[in-house]
Short mmCIF file of C-alpha atoms in Angstrom, two decimals:
data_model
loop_
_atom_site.label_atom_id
_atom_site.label_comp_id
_atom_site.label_asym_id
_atom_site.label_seq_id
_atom_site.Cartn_x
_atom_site.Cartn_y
_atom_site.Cartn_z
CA UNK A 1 26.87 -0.94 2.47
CA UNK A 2 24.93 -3.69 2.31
CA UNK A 3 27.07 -5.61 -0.11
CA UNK A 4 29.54 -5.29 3.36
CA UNK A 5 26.99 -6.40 5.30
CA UNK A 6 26.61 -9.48 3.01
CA UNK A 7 30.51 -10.15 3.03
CA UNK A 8 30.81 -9.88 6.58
CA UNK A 9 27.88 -12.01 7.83
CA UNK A 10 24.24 -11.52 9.35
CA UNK A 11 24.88 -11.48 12.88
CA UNK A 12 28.32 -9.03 12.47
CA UNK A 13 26.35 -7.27 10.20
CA UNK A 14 23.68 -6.30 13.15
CA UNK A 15 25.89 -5.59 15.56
CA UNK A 16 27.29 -2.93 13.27
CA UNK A 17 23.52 -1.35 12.24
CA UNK A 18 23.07 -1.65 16.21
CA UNK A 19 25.90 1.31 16.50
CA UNK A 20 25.05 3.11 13.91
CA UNK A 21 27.78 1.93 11.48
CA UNK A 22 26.38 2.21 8.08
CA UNK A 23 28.30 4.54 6.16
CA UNK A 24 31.54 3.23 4.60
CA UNK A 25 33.89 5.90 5.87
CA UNK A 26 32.80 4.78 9.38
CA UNK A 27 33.51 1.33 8.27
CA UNK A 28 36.85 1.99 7.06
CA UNK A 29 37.74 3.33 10.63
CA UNK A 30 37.20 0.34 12.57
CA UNK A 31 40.34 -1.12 13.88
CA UNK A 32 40.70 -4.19 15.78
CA UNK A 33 40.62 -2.87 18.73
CA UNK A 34 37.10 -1.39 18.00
CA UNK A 35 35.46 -4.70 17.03
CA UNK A 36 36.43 -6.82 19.87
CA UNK A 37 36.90 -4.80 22.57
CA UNK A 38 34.42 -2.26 22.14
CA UNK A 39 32.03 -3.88 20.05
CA UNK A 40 33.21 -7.61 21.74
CA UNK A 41 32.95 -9.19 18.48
CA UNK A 42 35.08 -12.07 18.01
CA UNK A 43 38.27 -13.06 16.11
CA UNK A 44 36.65 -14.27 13.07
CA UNK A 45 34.24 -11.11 12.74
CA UNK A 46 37.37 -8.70 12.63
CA UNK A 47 39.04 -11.13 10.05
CA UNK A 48 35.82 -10.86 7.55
CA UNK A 49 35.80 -6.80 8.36
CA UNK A 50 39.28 -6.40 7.65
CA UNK A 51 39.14 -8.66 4.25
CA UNK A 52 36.21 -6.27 3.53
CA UNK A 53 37.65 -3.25 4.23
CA UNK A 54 40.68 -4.12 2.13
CA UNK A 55 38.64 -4.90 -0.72
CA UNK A 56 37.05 -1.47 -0.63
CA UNK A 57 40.76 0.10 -0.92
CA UNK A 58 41.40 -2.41 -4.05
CA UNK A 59 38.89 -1.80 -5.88
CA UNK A 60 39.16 1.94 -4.99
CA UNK A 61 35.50 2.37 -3.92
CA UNK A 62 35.67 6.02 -2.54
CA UNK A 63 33.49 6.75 0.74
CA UNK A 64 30.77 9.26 0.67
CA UNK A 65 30.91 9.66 -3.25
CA UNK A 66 28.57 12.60 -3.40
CA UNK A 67 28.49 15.99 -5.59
CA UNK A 68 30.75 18.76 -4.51
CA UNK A 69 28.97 21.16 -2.22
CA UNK A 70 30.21 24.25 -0.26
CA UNK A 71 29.98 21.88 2.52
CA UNK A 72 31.55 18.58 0.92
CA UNK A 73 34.06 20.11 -1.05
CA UNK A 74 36.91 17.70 -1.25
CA UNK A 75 39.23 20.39 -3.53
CA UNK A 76 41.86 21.09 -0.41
CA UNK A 77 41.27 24.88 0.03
CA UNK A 78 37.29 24.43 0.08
CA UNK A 79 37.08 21.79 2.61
CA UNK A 80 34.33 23.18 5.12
CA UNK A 81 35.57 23.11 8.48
CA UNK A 82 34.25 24.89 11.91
CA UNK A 83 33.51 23.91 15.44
CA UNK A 84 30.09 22.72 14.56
CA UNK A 85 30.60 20.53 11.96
CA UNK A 86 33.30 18.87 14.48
CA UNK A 87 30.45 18.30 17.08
CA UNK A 88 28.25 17.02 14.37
CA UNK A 89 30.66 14.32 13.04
CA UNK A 90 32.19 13.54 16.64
CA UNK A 91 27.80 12.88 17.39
CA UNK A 92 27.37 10.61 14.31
CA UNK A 93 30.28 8.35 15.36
CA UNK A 94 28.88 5.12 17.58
CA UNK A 95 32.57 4.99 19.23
CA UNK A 96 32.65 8.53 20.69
CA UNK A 97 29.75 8.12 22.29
CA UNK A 98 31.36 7.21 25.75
CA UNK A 99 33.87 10.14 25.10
CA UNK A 100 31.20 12.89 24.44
CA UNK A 101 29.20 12.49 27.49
CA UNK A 102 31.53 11.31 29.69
CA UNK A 103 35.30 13.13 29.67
CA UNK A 104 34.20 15.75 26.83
CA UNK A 105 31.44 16.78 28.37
CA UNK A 106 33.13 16.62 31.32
CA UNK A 107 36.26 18.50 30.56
CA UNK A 108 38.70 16.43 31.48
CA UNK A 109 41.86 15.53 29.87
CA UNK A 110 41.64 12.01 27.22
CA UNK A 111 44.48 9.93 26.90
CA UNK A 112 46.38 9.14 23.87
CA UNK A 113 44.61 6.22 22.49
CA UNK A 114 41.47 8.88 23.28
CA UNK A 115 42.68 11.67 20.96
CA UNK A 116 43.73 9.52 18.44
CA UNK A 117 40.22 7.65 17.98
CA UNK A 118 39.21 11.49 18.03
CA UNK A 119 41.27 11.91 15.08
CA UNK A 120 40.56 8.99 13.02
CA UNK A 121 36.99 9.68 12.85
CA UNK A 122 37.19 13.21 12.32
CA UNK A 123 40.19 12.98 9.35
CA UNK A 124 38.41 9.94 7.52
CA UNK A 125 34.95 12.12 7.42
CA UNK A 126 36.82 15.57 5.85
CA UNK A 127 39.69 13.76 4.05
CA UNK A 128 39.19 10.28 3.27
CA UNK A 129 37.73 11.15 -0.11
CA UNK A 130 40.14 13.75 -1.12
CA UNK A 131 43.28 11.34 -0.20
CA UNK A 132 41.90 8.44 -2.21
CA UNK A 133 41.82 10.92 -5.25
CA UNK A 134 45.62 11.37 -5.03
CA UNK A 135 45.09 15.03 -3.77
CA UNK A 136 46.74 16.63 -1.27
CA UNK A 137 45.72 17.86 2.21
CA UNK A 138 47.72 21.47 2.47
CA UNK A 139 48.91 22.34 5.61
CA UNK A 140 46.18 25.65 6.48
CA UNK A 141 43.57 22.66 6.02
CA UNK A 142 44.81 20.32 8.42
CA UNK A 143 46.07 23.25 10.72
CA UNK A 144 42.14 24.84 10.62
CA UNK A 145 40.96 21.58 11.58
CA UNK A 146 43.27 21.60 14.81
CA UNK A 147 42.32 24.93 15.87
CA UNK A 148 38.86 24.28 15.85
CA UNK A 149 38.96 21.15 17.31
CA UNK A 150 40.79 23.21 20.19
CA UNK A 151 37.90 25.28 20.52
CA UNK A 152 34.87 22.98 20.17
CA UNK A 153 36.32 21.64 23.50
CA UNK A 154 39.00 23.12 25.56
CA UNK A 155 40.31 19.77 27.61
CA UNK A 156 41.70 19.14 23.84
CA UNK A 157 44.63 22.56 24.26
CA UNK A 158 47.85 21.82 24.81
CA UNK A 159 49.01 23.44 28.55
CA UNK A 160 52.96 22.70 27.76
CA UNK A 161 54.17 26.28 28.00
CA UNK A 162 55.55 27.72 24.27
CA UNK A 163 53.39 25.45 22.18
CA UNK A 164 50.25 26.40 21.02
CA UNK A 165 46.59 25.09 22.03
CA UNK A 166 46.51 22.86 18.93
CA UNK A 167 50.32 21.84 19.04
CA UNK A 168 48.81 17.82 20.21
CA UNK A 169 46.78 18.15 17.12
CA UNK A 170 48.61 19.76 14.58
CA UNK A 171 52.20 21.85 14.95
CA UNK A 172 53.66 23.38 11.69
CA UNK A 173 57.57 23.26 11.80
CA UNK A 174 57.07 21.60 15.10
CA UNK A 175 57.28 25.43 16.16
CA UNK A 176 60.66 26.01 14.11
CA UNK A 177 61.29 28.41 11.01
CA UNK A 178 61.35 24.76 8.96
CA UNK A 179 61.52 21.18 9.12
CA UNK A 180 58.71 18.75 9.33
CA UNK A 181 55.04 19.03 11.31
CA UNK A 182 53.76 16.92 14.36
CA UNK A 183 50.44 15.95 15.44
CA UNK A 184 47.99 13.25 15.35
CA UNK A 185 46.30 14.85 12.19
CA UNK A 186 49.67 15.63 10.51
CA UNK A 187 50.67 11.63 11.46
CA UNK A 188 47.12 10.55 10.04
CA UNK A 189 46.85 12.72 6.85
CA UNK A 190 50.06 11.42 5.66
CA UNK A 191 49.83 7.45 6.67
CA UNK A 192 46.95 7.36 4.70
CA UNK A 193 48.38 9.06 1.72
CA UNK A 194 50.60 6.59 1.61
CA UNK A 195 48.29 3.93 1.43
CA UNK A 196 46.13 5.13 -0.65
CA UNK A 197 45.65 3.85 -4.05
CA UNK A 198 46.68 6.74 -6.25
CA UNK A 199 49.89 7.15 -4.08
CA UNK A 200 50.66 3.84 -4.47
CA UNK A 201 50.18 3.79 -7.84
CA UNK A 202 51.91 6.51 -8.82
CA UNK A 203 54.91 5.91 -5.42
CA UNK A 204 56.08 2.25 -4.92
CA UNK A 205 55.22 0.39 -8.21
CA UNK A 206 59.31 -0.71 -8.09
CA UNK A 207 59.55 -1.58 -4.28
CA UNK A 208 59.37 -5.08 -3.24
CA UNK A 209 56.48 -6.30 -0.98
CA UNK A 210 57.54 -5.41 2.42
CA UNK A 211 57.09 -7.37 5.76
CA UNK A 212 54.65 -6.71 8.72
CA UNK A 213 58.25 -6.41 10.80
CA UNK A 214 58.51 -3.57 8.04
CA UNK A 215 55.14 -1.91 8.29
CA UNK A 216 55.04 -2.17 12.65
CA UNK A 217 58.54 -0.33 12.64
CA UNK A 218 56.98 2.59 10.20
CA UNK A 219 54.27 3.06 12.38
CA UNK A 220 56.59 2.76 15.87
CA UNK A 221 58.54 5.59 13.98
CA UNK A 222 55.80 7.85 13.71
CA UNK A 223 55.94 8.58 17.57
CA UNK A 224 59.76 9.47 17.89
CA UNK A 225 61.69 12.73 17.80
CA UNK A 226 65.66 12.88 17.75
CA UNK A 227 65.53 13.09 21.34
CA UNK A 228 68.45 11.34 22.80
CA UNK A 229 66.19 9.29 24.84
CA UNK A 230 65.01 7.67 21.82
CA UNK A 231 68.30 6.87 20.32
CA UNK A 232 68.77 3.14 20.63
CA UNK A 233 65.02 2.50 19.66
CA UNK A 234 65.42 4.74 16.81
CA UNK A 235 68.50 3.14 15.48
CA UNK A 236 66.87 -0.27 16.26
CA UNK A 237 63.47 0.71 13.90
CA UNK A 238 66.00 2.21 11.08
CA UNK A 239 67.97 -0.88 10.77
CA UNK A 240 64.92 -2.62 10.29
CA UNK A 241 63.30 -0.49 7.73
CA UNK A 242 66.68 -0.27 5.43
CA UNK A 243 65.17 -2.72 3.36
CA UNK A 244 62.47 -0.29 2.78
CA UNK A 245 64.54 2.69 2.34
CA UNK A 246 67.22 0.98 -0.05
CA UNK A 247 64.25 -0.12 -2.49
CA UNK A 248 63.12 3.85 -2.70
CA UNK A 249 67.29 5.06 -3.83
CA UNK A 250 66.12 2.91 -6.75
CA UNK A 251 63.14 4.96 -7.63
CA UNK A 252 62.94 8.56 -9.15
CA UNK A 253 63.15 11.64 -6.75
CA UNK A 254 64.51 8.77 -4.23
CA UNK A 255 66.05 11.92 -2.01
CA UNK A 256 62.38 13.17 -1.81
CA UNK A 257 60.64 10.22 -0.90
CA UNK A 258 63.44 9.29 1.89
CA UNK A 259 63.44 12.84 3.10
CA UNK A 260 59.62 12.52 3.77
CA UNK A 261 58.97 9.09 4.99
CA UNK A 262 62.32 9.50 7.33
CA UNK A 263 62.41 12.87 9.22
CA UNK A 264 64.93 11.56 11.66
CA UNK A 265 67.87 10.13 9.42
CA UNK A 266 69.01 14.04 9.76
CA UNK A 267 68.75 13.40 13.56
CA UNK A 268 70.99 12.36 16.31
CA UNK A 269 73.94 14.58 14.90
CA UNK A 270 74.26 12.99 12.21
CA UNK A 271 74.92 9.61 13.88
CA UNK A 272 72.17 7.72 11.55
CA UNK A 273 73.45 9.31 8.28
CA UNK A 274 76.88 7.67 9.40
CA UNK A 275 75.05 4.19 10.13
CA UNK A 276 72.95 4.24 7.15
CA UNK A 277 76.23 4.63 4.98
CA UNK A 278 78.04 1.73 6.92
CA UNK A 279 74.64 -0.18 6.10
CA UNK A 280 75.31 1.14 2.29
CA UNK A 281 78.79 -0.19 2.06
CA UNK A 282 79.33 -3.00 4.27
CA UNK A 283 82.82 -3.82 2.69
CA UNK A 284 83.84 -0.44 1.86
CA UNK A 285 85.63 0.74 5.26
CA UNK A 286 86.65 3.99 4.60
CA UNK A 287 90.79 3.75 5.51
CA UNK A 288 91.40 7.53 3.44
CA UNK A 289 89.65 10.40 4.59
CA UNK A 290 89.81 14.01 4.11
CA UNK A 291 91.24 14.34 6.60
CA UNK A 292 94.12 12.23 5.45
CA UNK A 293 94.66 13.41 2.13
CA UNK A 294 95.15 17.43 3.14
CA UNK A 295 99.05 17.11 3.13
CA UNK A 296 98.76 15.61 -0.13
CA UNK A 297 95.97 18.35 -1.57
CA UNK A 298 98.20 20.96 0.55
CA UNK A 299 101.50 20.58 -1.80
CA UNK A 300 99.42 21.18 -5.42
CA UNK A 301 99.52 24.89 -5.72
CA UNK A 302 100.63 27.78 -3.73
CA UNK A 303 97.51 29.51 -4.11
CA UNK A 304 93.82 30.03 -1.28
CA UNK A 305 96.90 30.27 1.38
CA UNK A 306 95.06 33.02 2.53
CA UNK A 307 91.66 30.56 3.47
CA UNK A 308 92.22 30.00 6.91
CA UNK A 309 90.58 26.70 7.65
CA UNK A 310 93.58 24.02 6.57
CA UNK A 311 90.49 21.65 5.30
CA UNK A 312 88.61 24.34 2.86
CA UNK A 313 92.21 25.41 1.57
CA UNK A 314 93.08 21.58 0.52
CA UNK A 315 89.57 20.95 -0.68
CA UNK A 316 89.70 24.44 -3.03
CA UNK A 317 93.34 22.95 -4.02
CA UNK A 318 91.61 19.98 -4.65
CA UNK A 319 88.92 21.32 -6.57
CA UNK A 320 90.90 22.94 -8.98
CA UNK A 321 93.51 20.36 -9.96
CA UNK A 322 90.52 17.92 -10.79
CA UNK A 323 88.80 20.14 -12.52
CA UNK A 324 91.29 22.32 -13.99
CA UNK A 325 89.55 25.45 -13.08
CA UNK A 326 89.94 28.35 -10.78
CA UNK A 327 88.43 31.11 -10.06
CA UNK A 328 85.30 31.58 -11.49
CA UNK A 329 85.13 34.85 -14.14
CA UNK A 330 81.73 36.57 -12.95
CA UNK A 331 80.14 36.21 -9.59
CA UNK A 332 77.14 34.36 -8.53
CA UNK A 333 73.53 36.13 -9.90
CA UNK A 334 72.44 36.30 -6.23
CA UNK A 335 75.27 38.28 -4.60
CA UNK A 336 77.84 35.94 -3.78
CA UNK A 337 81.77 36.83 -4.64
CA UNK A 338 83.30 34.96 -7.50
CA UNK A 339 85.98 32.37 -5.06
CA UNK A 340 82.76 32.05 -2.76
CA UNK A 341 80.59 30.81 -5.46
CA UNK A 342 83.25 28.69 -6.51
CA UNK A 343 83.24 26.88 -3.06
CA UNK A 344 79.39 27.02 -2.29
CA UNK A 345 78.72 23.75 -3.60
CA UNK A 346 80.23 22.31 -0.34
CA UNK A 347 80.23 25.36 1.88
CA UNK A 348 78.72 28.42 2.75
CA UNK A 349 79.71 31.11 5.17
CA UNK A 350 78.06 33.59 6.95
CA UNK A 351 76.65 36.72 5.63
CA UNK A 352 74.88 40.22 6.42
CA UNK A 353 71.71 40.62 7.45
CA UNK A 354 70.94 42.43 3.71
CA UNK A 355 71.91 38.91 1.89
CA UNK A 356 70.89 36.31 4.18
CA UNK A 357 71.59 32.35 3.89
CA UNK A 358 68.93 30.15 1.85
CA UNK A 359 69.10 27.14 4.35
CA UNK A 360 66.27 25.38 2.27
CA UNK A 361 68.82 24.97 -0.77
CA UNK A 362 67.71 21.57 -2.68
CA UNK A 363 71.16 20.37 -2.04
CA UNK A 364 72.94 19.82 1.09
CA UNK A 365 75.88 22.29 1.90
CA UNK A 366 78.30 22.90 4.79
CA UNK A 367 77.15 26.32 6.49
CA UNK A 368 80.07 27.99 8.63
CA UNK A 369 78.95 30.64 11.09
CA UNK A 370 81.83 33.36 10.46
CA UNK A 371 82.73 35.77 7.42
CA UNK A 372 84.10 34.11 4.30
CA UNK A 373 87.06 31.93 4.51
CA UNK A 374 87.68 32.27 8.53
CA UNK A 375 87.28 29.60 10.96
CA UNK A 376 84.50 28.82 12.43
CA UNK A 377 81.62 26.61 13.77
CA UNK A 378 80.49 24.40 10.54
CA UNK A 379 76.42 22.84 10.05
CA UNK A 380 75.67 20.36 7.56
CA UNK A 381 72.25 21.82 6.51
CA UNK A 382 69.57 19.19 4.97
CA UNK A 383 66.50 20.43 4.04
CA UNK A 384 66.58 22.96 6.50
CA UNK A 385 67.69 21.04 9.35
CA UNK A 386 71.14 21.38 10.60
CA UNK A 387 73.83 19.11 12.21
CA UNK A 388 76.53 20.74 14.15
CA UNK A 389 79.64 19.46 14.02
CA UNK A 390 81.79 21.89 16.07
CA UNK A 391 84.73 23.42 14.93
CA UNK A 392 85.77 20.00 12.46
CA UNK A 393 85.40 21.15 9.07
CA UNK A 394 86.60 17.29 8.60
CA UNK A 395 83.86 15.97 10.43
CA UNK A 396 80.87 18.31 8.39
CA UNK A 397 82.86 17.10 4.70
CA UNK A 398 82.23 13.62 6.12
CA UNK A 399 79.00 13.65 7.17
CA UNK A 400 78.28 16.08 3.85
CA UNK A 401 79.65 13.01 1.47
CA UNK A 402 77.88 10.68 3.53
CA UNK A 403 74.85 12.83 3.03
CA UNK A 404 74.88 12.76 -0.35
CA UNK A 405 74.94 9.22 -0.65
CA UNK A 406 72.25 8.13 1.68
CA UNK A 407 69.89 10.32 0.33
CA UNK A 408 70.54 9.48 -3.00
CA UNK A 409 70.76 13.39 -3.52
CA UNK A 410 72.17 13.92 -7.22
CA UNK A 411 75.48 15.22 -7.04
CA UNK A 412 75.86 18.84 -8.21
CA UNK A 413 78.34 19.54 -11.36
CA UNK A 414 81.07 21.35 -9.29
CA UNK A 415 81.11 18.50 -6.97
CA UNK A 416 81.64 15.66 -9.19
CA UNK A 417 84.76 15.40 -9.46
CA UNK A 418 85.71 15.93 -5.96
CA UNK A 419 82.94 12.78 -5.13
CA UNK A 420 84.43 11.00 -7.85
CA UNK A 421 87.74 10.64 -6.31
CA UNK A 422 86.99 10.74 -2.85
CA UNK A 423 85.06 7.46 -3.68
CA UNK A 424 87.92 5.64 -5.18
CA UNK A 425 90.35 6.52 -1.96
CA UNK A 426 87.23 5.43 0.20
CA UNK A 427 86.92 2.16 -1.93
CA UNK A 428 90.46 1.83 -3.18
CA UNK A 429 89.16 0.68 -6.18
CA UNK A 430 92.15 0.08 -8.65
CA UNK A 431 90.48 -2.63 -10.89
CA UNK A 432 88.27 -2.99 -13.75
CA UNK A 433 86.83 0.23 -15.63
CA UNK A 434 88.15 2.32 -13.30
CA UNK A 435 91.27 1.67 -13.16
CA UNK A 436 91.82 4.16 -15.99
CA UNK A 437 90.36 7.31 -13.79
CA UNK A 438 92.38 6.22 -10.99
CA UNK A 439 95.49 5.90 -12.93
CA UNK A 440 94.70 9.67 -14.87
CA UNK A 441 93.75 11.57 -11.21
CA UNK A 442 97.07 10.04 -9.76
CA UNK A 443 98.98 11.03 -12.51
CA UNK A 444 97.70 14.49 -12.84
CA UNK A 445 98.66 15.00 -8.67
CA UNK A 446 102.23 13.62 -9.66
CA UNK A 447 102.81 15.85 -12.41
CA UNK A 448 101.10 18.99 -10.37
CA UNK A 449 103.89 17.96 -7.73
CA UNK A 450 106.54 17.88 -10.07
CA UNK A 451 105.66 21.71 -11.20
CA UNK A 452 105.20 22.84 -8.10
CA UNK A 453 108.55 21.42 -6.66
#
């Protein structure tokens, strides 16, 4: 520390040792708002902190760099956490003091920018080291620390009926079977990860530098849902951070990293997958759909007349002509009937309660709410999450496709060929190398015609 305090100046310097600030994962909290307004330091002070704190995370000078204890731990599951050592580390801080004898002690309810200075110090004391390692905070850690944050002080609970005390804090699932979390300690655990040096290192060595217009509309994101009230802010931030989002498709495991930085591209029905592809292919206007092309995949073959749905019989038409197959010899390993596991690469249907839907598949898949092959309601599921899209099997291929591309998901075996020419009807694109598929698919739907006439 007192390197910082040589950086930052003499008189800065005492005003920090004045409020106890002479740890470096204290220092590392201090925002601007801290420094001038709390501290009433001026512009120039906050500049020099800032430049100094920075440094720190260059030069990857971990905080508190002590040997592991039972107490210190920093390996995820060891991580000592109770009510105590929450009061002891909320006492320590110089900026809680107004908070713990005046509305903690107290009892009464803190505001936002309240719980979240709450967080910051307590998640940079337990975590800060760990992070900057590269290792991962696991989701009973972060959920422990909630609880007994909860019950250190009780004006902390949540009173919204059907979420839990902690649910402000931390919420697994966001109190669903799947999906993402929510919290102030979920939102802090994993801003920082992304900062830090080993996941930088090892995340974004291929993405561009990105903009403070960038890096605000991140943050802003952090505090939406897919509620409709949202919407045009939400659609506003992700138009914004395409930039961002088009550098990751270029990276390896692209679908992961978009999937976890961007919770809410499965949102809104679907409505930003369909931007985000309009955004992907600004000259491509699709003027073929599916839709469009089922009187065509309807006349290949007499056979799946018994599939009731008019869009899963052309597609299974469809599938087979491409790829010259049909039914598949021997079912699925887990269950599934041989012409079902030939379609479940786009869509799923409903089954009993003994073999029960995986809706946490790697790959995105249509899921129809009825028995095999009837008509029903169809859900595009994405990593868990669904998007209902009625009773238009059109509409859930659509959004499917568009899901796939977006995502950058890699495109299963089964579907390739389907993807392959549903891109050149999108694109209509009869020139250059591929002129030769487009003339061989066309060719091979005339000459299936011919037959079947």
């Amino acid at each position: 520390m007192e390197d910082i305090f040589g950086a930052i100046g003499e008189d800065t310097a005492e005003v920090l040792k004045e409020h106890d600030i002479n740890t470096v994962p204290i220092f590392l909290v201090l925002t601007q708002e801290i420094v001038m307004i709390q501290l009433k330091l001026k512009l120039g002070a906050w500049l020099r902190i800032e430049r100094a704190q920075k440094q720190l995370q260059e030069q990857e000078i971990l905080p508190n760099k002590v040997e592991p204890t039972s107490e210190n731990c920093h390996n995820d599951n060891e991580i000592f956490i109770n009510e105590q050592k929450i009061i002891e580390i909320l006492q320590r801080a110089p900026t809680c003091q107004r908070l713990l004898y005046g509305k903690l002690a107290q009892g009464t309810c803190l505001d936002r920018n309240e719980k979240n200075l709450i967080c910051r110090i307590l998640c940079a004391e337990l975590f800060a080291t760990a992070i900057n390692k590269g290792l991962t905070i696991k989701s009973a850690t972060k959920q422990k620390l909630a609880i007994c944050l909860v019950n250190a002080y009780d004006c902390l609970k949540s009173d919204v009926n059907g979420k839990p005390a902690e649910a402000d804090w931390y919420w697994e699932h966001n109190g669903d079977q799947s999906g993402s979390h929510t919290g102030m300690i979920y939102n802090w655990v994993r801003n920082e990860q992304n900062k830090s040096p080993a996941k930088l290192s090892r995340k974004r060595p291929a993405v561009q530098e990105i903009t403070q217009e960038i890096v605000d509309a991140l943050t802003e994101l952090e505090a939406f849902t897919d509620d409709e009230a949202y919407r045009q802010r939400v659609f506003q931030l992700y138009q914004i951070t395409y930039p961002y989002r088009n550098a990751l498709r270029k990276m390896e495991d692209s679908s992961t990293l978009i999937m976890t930085e961007f919770p809410l591209l499965a949102g809104f029905q679907g409505d930003l997958i369909l931007d985000e592809y309009n955004h992907l292919n600004p000259a491509g206007e699709t003027v073929i759909t599916f839709e469009n092309i089922v009187p065509l995949c309807s006349m290949l073959n007499t056979e799946y007349d018994d599939v009731a749905c008019c869009g899963v019989r052309a597609l299974l038409k469809l599938m087979k002509q491409l790829s010259q197959q049909g039914r598949t010899v021997q079912a699925d390993p887990s269950g599934l009937p041989p012409l079902e596991d030939y379609a479940c690469v786009f869509i799923r249907w409903k089954r009993d309660e003994e073999h029960d839907i995986d809706f946490m598949m790697p790959s995105p898949f249509i899921y129809c709410n009825a028995l095999a092959f009837a008509i029903g309601n169809y859900f595009v599921i994405v990593e868990g999450k669904s998007i209902d899209c009625g009773d238009n099997f059109f509409k859930a291929y659509d959004i499917l496709y568009k899901t796939y591309k977006t995502y950058n998901f890699p495109t299963p075996h089964k579907a390739k060929k389907v993807f392959e020419f549903f891109d050149i009807l999108v694109y209509q694109a009869y020139k250059f190398s591929r002129i030769a598929t487009v003339n061989r698919m066309v060719e091979r739907i005339r000459t299936a015609l011919k037959r079947d006439n």
